[in-house]
Coordinates of C-alpha atoms and ligand atoms in Angstrom, one line a residue:
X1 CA 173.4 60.0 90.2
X2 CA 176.8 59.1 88.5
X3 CA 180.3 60.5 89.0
X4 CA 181.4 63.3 86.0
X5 CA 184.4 64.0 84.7
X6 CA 183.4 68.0 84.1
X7 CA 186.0 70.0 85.5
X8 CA 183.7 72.8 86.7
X9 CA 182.0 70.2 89.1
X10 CA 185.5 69.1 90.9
X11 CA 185.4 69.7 94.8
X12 CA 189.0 71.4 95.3
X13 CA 191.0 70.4 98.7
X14 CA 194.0 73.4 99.9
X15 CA 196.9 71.2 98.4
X16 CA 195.3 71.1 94.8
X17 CA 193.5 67.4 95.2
X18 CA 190.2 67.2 93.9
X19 CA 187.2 65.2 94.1
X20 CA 185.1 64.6 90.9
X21 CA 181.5 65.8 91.2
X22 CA 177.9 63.9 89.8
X23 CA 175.7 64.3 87.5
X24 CA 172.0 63.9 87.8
X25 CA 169.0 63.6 85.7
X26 CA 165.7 63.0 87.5
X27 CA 163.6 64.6 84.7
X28 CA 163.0 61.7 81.9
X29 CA 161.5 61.3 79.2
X30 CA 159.0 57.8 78.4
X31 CA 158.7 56.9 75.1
X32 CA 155.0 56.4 73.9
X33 CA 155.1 52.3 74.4
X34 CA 158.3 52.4 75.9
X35 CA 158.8 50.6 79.2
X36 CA 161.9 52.5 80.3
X37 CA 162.8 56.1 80.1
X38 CA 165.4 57.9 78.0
X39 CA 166.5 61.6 78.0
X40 CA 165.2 64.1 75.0
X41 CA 165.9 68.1 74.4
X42 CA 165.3 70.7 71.6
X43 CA 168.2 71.9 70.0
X44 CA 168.2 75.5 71.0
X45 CA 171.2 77.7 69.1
X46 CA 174.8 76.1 67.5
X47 CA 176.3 75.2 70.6
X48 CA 174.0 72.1 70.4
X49 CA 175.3 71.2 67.2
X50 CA 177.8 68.3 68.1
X51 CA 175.4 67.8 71.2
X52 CA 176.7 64.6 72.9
X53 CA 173.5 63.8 74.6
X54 CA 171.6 63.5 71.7
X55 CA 174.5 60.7 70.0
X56 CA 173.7 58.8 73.9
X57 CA 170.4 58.6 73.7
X58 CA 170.3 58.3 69.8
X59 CA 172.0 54.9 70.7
X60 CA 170.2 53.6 73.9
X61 CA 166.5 54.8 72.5
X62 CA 164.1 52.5 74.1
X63 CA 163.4 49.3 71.7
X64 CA 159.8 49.0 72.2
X65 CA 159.3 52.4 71.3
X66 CA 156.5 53.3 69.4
X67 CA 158.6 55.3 67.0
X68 CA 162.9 55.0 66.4
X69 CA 164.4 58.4 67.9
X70 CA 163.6 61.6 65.7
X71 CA 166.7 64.3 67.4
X72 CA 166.6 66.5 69.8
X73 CA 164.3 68.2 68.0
X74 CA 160.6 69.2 68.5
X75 CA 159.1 66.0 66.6
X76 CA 161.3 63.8 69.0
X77 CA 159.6 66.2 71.5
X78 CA 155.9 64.7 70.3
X79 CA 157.0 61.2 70.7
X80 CA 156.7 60.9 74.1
X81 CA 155.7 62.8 77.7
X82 CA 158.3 64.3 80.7
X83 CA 158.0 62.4 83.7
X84 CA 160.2 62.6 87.0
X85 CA 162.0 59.9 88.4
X86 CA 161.4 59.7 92.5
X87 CA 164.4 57.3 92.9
X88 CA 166.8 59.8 91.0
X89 CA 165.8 62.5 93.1
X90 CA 166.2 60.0 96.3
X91 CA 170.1 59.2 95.5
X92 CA 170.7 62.8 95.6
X93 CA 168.8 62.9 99.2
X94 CA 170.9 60.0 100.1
X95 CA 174.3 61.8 99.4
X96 CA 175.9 62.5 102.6
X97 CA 179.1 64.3 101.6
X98 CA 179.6 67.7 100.5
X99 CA 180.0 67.9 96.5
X100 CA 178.9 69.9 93.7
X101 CA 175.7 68.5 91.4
X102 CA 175.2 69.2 87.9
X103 CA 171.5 68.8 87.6
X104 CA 170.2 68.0 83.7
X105 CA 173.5 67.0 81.8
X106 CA 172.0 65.0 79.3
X107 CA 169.2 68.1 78.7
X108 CA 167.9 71.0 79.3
X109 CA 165.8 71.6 82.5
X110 CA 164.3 74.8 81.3
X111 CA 163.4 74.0 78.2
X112 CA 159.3 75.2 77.7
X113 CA 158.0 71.0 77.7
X114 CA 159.2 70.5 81.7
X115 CA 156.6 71.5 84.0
X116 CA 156.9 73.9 87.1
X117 CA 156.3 71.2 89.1
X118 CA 159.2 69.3 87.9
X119 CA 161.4 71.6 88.7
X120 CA 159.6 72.6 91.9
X121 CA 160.2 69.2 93.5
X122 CA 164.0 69.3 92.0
X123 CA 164.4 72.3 94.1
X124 CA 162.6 71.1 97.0
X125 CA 165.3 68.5 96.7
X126 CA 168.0 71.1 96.8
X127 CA 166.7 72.7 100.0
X128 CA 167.0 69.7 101.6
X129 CA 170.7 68.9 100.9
X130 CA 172.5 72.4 102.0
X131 CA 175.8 70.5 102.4
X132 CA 175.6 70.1 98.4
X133 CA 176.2 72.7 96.1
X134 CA 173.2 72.0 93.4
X135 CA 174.8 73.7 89.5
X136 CA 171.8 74.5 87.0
X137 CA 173.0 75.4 83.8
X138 CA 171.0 75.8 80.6
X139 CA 171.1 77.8 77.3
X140 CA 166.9 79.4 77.8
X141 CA 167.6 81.5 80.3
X142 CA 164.8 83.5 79.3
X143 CA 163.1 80.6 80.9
X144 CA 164.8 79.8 83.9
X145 CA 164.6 83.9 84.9
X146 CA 160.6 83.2 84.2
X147 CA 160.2 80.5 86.7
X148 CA 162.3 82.4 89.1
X149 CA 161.7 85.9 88.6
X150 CA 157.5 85.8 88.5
X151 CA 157.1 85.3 91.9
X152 CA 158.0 86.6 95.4
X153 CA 160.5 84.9 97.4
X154 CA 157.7 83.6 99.4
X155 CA 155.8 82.4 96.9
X156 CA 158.9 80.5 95.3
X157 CA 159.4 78.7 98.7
X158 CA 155.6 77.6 99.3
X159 CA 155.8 76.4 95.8
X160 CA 159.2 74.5 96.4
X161 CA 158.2 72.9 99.7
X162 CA 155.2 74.1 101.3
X163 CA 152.6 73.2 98.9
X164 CA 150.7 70.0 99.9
X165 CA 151.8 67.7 97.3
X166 CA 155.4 69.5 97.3
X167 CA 155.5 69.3 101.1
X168 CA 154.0 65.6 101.1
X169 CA 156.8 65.0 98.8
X170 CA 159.6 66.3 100.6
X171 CA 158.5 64.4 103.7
X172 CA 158.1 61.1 102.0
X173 CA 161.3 61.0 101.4
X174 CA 162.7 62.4 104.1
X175 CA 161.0 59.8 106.1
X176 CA 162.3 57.2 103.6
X177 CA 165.6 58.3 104.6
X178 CA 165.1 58.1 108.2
X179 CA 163.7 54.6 107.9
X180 CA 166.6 53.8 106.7
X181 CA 168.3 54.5 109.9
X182 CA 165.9 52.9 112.1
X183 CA 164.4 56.8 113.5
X184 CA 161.3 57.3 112.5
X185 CA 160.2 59.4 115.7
X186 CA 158.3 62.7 115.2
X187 CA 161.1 64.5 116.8
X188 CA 163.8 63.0 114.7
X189 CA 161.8 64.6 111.4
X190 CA 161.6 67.8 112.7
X191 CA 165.0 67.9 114.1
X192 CA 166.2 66.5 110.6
X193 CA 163.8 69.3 109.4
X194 CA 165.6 71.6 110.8
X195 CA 168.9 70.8 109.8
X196 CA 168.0 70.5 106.6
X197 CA 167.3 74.3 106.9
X198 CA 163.4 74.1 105.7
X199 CA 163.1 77.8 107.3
X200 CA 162.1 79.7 104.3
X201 CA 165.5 81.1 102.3
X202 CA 165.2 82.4 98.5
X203 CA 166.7 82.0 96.3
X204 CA 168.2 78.9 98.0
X205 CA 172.4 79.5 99.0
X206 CA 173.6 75.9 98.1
X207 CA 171.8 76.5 94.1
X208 CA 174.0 78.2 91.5
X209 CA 172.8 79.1 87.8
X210 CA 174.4 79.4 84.7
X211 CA 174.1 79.7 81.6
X212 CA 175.9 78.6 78.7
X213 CA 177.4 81.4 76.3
X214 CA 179.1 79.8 72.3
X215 CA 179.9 83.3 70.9
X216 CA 179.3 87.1 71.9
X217 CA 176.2 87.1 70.4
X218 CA 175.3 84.5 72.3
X219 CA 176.5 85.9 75.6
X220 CA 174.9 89.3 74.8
X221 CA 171.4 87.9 74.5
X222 CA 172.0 85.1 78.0
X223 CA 174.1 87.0 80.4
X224 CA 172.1 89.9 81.0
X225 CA 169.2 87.4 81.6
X226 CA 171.1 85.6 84.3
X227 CA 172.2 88.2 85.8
X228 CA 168.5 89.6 86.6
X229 CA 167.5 85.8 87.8
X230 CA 167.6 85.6 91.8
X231 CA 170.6 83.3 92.5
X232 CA 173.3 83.5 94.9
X233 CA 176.4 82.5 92.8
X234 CA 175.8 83.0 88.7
X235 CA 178.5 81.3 86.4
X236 CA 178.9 80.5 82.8
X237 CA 180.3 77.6 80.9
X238 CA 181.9 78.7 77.2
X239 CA 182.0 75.2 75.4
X240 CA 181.8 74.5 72.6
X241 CA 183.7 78.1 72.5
X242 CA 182.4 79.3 68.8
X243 CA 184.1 82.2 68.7
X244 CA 185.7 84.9 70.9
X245 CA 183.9 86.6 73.9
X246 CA 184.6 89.5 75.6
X247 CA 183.1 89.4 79.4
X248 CA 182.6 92.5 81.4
X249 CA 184.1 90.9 84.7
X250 CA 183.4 93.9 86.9
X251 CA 180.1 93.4 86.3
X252 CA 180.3 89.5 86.9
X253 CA 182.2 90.1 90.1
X254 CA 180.0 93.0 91.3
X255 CA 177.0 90.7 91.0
X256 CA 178.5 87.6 92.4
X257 CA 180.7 88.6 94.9
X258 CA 179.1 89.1 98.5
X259 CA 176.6 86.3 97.5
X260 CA 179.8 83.9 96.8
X261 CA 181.9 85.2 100.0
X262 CA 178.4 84.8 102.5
X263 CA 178.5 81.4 101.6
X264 CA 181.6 80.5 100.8
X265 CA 183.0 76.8 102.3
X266 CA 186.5 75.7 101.5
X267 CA 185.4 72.2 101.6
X268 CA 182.9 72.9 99.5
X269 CA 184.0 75.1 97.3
X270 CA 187.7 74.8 96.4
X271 CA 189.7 77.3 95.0
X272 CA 187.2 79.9 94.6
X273 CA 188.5 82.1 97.3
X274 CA 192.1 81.5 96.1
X275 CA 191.0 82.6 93.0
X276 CA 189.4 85.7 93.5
X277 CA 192.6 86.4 96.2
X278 CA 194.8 85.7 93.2
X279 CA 192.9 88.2 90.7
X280 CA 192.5 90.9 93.7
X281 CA 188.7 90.8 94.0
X282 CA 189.2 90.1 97.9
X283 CA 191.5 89.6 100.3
X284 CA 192.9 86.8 102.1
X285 CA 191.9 88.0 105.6
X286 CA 188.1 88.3 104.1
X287 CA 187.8 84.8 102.5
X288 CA 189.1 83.4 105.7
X289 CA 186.2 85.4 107.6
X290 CA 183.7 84.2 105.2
X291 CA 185.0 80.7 105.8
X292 CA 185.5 80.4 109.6
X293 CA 181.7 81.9 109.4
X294 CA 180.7 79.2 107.1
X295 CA 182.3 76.0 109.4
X296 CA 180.4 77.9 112.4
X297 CA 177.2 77.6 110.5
X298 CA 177.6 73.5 109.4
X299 CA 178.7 72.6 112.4
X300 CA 175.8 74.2 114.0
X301 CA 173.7 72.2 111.5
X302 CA 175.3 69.0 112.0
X303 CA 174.6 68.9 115.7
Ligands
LIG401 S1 170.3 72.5 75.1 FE1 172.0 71.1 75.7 S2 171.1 69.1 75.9 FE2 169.7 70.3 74.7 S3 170.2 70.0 72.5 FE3 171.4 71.8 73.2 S4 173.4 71.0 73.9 FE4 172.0 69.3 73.8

């Protein structure tokens, strides 16, 4: 996990400070005859023209390779298998303060080559870190609506944490944790269990989605697909901006809004609530509700 300079990952504080937020990518790519792991993606539409991930890994493309580095393109695709790195995943379980998480920033998570699973034990890692505010963003919506909109809420959740190689999963490192502070006891799982808020919640409140919009055409074809996937806060990042788009706010704010305000956290969240006091969406008296509800409800968990 590493420390990002993207703006839409800062942690805001009520006198305008901010915190940088991280970056993570636990879904890898091997090489065939590599011994270490790189990242790889398909280029998708031209807002991954000037694609910077491809120019990083371009450079710091595995030497023992069986093959140089093709693009992010569908033969680079063919040179090599998706795998998930365990230890990635365990630095985000490991992060104890509240900050926001931009999960793939160096691909594209739902892209067609990365398994359910993958993603399944990604999530299973954002249920277990509701102090963090987990930010999926990718331009195949269509996909990310597919592995959230095809099944129920419970089946999501079984899928996330409850099946027996997700669940053994989520333990393992839970327990990995816990070693590391010398409590290992039965009751010390289940009470960190419980904090961790393993009671069955779908879509999960600390996940946003987003999706990333270049020109209207663009955001005609990805934001109504967001908009149907099951997600308490949607967003959308416009960079590269290719050309002018016109966004039907209401319909963004109608969408978002109660989701955003039942979970809002000031500590958490920044200037969200001063934002949408600033554009009249809500009041001050209601964001200060939603908050004082919010601080109830963590320090609940913390004890
Ligand atoms: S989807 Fe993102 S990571 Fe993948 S090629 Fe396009 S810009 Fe790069």
């Amino acid at each position: 996990m590493n420390r990002t300079p993207i703006e839409w990952c800062r942690t805001y504080k009520a006198d305008g400070s901010y915190e940088e937020g991280y970056s993570v990518n636990p879904v890898r790519f091997l090489p065939r005859g590599a011994t270490r792991t790189t990242t790889m993606c398909q280029r998708v539409s031209q807002g991954c023209t000037h694609c910077y991930a491809e120019g990083i890994t371009r450079r710091f493309w595995p030497k023992d390779a069986d093959e140089g580095f093709h693009g992010y393109n569908a033969i680079g695709l063919l040179t090599g298998e998706f795998v998930l790195d365990e230890k990635t995943l365990l630095s985000v379980l490991k992060h104890k303060k509240p900050a926001r998480i931009f999960w793939g920033d160096m691909t594209d998570l739902f892209q067609a080559s990365v398994p359910d699973a993958m993603l399944d034990q990604c999530f299973a890692v954002c249920a277990l870190t509701p102090h963090l505010t987990h930010m999926f963003l990718t331009k195949r919506p269509e996909r990310m609506l597919e592995y959230f909109g095809r099944r129920s809420k419970e089946e999501c959740y079984r899928d996330i944490a409850c099946t027996e190689k997700q669940f053994a999963f989520v333990w393992r490192v839970q327990k990995r944790i816990l070693d590391l502070f010398n409590s290992v006891s039965t009751e010390a799982l289940n009470r960190a269990a419980e904090a961790n808020n393993l009671t069955p919640s779908w879509p999960l409140p600390n996940v946003w989605l987003g999706t990333s919009v270049e020109d209207q055409a663009q955001a005609d074809k990805r934001i109504p697909l967001l908009l149907q996937t099951p997600s308490w806060v949607h967003f959308i990042s416009a960079e590269p901006l290719l050309g002018e788009i016109l966004l039907e706010m209401e319909l963004v704010r109608r969408d978002s809004l109660a989701a955003m305000l039942a979970r809002y956290h000031p500590d958490r969240d920044g200037r969200i609530g001063d934002f949408l006091v600033a554009e009249g969406v809500v009041t001050r008296e209601a964001v200060q509700i939603a908050a004082d509800a919010q601080q109830r409800l963590m320090t609940t968990a913390q004890t």
